CSV table of C-alpha atoms in Angstrom, one decimal:
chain,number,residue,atom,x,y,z
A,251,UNK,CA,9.4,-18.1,22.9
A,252,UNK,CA,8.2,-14.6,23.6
A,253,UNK,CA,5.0,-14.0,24.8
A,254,UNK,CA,2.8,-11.2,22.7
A,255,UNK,CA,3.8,-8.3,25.6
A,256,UNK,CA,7.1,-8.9,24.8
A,257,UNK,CA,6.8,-9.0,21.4
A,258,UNK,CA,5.1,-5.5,21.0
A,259,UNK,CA,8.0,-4.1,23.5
A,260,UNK,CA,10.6,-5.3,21.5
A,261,UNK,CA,9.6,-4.4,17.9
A,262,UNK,CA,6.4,-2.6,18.1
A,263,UNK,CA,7.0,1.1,18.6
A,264,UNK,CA,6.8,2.3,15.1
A,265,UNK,CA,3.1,1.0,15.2
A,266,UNK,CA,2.2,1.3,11.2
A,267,UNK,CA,5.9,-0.4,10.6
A,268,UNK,CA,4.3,-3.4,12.7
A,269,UNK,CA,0.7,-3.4,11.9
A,270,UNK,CA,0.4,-6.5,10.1
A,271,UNK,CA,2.1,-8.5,12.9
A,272,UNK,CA,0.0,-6.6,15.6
A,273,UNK,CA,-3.0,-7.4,13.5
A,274,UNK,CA,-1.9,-11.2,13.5
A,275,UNK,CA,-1.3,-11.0,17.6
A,276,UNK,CA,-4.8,-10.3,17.8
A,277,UNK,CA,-6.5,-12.7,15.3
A,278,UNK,CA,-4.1,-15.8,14.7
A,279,UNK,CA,-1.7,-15.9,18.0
A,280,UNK,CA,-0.9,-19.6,16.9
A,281,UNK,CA,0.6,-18.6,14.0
A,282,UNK,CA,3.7,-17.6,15.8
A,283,UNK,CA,6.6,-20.4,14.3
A,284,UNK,CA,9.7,-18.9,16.2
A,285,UNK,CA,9.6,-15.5,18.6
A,286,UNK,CA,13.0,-13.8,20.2
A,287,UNK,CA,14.8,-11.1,20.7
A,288,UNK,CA,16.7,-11.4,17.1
A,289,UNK,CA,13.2,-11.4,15.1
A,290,UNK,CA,9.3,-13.0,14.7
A,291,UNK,CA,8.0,-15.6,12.2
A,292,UNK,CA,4.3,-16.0,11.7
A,293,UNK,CA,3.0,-18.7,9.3
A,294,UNK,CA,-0.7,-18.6,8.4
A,295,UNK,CA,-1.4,-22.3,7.1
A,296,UNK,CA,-4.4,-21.6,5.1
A,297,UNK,CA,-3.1,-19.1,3.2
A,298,UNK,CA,0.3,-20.6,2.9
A,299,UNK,CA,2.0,-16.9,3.9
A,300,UNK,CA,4.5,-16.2,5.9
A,301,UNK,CA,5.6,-13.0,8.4
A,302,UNK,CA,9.3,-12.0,9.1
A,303,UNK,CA,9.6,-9.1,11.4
A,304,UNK,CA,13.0,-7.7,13.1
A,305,UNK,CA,15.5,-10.2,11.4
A,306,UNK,CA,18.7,-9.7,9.9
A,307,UNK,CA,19.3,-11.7,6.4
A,308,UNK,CA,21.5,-14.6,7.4
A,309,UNK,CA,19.3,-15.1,10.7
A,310,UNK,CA,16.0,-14.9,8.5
A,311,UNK,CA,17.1,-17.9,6.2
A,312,UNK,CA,18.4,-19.7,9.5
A,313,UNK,CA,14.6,-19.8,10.8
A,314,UNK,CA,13.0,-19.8,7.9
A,315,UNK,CA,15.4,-23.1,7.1
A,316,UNK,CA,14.9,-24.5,10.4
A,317,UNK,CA,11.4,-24.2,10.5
A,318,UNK,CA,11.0,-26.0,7.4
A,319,UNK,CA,8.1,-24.4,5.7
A,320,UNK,CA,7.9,-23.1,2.2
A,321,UNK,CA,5.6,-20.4,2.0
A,322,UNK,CA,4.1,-19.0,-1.6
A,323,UNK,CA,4.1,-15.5,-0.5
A,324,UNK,CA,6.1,-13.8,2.2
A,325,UNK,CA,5.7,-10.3,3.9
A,326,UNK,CA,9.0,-9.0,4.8
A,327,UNK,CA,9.7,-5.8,7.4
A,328,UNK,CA,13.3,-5.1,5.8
A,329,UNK,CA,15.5,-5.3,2.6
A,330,UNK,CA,17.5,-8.1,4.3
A,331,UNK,CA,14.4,-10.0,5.1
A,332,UNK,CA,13.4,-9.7,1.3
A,333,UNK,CA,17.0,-10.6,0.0
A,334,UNK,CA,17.2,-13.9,2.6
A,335,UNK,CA,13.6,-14.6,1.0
A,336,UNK,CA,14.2,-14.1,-2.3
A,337,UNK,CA,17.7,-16.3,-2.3
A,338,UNK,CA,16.0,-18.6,0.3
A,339,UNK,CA,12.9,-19.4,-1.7
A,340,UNK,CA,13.3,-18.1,-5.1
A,341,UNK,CA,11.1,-15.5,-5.6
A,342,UNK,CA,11.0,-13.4,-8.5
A,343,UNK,CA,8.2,-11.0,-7.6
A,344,UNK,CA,8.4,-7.8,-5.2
A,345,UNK,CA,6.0,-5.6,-4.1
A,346,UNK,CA,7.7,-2.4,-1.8
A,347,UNK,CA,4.9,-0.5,0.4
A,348,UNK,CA,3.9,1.4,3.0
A,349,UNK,CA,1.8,0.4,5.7
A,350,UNK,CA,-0.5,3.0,7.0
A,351,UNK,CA,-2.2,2.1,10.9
A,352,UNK,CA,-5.4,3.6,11.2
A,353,UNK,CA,-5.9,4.1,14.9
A,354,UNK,CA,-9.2,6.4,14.6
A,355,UNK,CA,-11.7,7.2,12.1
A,356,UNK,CA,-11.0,10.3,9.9
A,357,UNK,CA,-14.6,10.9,10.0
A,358,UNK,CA,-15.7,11.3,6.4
A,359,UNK,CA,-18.8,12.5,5.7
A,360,UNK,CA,-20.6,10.1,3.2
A,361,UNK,CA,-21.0,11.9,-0.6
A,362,UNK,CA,-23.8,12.9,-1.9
A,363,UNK,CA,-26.7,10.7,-2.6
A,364,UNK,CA,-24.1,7.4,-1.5
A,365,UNK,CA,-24.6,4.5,0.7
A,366,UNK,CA,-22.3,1.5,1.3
A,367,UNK,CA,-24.0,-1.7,1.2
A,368,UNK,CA,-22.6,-5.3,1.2
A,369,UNK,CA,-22.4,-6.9,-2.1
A,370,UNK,CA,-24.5,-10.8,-2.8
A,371,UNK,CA,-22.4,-12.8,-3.7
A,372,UNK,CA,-23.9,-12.7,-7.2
A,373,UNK,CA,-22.1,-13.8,-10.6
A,374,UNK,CA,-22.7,-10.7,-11.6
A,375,UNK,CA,-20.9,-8.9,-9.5
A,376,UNK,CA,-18.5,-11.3,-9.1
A,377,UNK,CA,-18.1,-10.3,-12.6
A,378,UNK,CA,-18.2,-6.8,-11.7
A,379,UNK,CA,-15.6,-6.9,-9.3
A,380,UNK,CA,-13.0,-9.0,-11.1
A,381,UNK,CA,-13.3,-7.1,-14.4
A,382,UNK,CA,-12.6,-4.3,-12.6
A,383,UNK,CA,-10.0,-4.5,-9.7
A,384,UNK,CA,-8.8,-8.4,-9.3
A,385,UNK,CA,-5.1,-7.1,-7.3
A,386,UNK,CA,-3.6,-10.4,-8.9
A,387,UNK,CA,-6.2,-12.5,-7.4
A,388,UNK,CA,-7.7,-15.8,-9.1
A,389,UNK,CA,-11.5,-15.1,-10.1
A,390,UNK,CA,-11.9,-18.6,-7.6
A,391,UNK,CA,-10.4,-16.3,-4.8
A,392,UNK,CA,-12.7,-13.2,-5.5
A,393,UNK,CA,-15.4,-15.4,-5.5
A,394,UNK,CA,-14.6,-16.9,-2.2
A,395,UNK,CA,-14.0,-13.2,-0.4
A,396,UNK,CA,-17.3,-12.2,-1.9
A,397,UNK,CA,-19.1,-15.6,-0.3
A,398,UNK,CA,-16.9,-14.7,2.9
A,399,UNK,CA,-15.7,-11.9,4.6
A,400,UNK,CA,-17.2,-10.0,1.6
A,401,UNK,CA,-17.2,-6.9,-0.5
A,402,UNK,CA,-18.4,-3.5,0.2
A,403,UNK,CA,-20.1,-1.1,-2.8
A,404,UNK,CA,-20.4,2.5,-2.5
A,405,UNK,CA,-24.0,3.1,-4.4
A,406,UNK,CA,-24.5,6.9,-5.3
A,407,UNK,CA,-27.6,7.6,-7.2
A,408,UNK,CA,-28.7,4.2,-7.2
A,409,UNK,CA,-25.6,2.6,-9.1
A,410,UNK,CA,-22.8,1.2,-7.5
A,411,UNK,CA,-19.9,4.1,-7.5
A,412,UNK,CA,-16.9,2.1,-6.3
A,413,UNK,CA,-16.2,-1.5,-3.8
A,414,UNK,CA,-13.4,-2.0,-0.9
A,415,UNK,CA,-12.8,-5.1,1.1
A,416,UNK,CA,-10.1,-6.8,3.1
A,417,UNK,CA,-7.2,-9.2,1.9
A,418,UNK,CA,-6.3,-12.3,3.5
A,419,UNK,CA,-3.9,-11.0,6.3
A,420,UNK,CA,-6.6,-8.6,7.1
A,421,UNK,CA,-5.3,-5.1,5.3
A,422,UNK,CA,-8.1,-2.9,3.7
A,423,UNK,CA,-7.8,-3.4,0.1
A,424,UNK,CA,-9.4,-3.9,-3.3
A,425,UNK,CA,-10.0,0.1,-3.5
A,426,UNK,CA,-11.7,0.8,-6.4
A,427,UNK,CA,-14.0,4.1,-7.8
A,428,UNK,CA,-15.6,4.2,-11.1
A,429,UNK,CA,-14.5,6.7,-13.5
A,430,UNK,CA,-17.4,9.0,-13.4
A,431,UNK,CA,-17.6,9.0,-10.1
A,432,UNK,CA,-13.8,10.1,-8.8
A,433,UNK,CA,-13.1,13.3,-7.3
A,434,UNK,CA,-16.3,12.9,-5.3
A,435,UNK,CA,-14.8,11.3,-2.1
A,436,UNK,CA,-16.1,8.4,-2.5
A,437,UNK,CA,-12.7,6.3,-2.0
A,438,UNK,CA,-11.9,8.0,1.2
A,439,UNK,CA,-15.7,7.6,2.2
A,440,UNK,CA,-14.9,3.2,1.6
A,441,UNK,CA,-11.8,3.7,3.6
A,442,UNK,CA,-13.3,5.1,6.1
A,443,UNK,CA,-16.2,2.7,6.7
A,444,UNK,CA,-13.9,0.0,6.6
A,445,UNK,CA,-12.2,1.5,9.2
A,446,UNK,CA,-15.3,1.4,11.6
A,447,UNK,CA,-15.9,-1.8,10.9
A,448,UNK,CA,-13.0,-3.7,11.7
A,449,UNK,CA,-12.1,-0.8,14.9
A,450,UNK,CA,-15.6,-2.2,15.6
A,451,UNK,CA,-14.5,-5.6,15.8
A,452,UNK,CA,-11.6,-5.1,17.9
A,453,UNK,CA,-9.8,-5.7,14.9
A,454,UNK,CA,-6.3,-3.4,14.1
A,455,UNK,CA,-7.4,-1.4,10.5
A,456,UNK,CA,-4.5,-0.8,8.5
A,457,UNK,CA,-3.2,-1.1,4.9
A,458,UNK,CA,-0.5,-1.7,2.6
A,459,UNK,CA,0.1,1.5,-0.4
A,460,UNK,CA,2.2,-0.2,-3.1
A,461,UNK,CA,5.4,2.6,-3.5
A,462,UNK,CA,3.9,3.6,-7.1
A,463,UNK,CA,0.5,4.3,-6.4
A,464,UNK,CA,0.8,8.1,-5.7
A,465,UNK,CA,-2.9,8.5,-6.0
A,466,UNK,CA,-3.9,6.1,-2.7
A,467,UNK,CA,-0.5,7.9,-0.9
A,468,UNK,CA,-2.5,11.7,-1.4
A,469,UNK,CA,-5.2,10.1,-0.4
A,470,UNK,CA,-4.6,8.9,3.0
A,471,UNK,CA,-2.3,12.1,3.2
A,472,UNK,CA,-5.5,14.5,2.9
A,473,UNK,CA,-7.6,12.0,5.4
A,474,UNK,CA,-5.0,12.7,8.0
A,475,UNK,CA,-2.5,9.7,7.5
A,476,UNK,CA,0.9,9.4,7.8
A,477,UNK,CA,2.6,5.9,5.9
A,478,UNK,CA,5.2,4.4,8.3
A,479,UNK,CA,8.6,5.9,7.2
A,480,UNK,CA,10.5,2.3,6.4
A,481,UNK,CA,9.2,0.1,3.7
A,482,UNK,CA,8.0,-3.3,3.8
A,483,UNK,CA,8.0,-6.0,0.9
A,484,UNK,CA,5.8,-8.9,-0.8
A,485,UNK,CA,7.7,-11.3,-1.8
A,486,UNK,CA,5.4,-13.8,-4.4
């Protein structure tokens, strides 16, 4: 088994291509099943998801098989991963991205008359949230991100403008701006505080921009980020 050093030699020099694994290095290191030259598998227990990284297709059913788990959701680093996946466990669903690494702040300066504040986990806005921007998530699940890790609002003018938080392998997510209030910065301004949090926390900030969502690509184009070049997939 290769220790962490080795796996960031061997497969981590296009850094937002790897961020999700180095994010896992950091926070879960037991969640390593099987680590060699010829690929990595992570498997986070709780949330029954697994990580390929670095394998070719027949090798990534071969450890996938011979580690015997049966994961509901899978990220994969390469078409061949997805395919040995999808044949492997029979998944249906796909989601292609690109992973963005955000190594420093952009900086943003808050908009006018905004504040970010942490959200109670309320009904109401539990309520709020999930009417709103759910990404696929059970109301049960936004309930227990809200009671955990949390949710962040923006709050311009004393009404709350737009929300961000984190999804289970630890990618900013659940960007979301009110209508009236877009075009203001206030998405960029929720990316960016995310940002200092989790930097603040020794944590690696990063995300995951679905292929079709042009909007969130300009976005992080105009804060000064570049999406790793090679896509990675969801497989659900």
């Amino acid at each position: 088994m290769l220790d962490n050093q080795s796996i960031r030699r061997l497969f981590g020099k296009d850094k937002a291509h790897f961020a999700i694994i180095e994010y896992n290095l950091r926070e879960c290191e037991d969640s390593i099943v099987y680590a060699e030259t010829d690929g990595v598998l992570m498997y986070l227990k709780e949330e029954d998801m697994a990580l390929l990284y670095g394998f070719n297709k027949d090798r990534a059913k071969e450890v996938c098989e011979e580690s015997g788990i049966k994961p509901q959701l899978v990220f994969c680093s390469s078409c061949e991963e997805r395919e040995a996946c999808c044949e492997l466990f029979g998944f249906k669903n796909v989601k292609e991205c690109w992973q963005v690494l955000y190594e420093k702040s952009a900086d943003i300066k808050a908009p006018k008359n905004t504040e970010i504040i942490k959200m109670a986990p309320t009904k109401e806005n539990l309520e709020f949230i999930y009417s709103r921007h759910n990404n696929g998530e059970t109301e049960s699940k936004i309930r227990e991100i809200l009671q955990g890790r949390g949710f962040y609002a923006a709050v311009t003018d004393g009404k709350i403008s737009g929300f961000i938080s984190t999804h289970d392998e630890g990618a900013i997510g659940f960007l979301f701006v009110e209508k009236e209030f877009r075009k203001m910065g206030i998405g960029s301004y929720l990316v960016d505080y995310m940002i200092k949090k989790l930097s603040s926390e020794g944590k690696v900030a990063y995300a995951n921009v679905i292929t079709d969502n042009e909007a969130s690509y300009r976005m992080h184009l105009k804060m000064g980020y570049i999406p790793s070049d090679k896509k990675v997939y969801w497989c659900l």
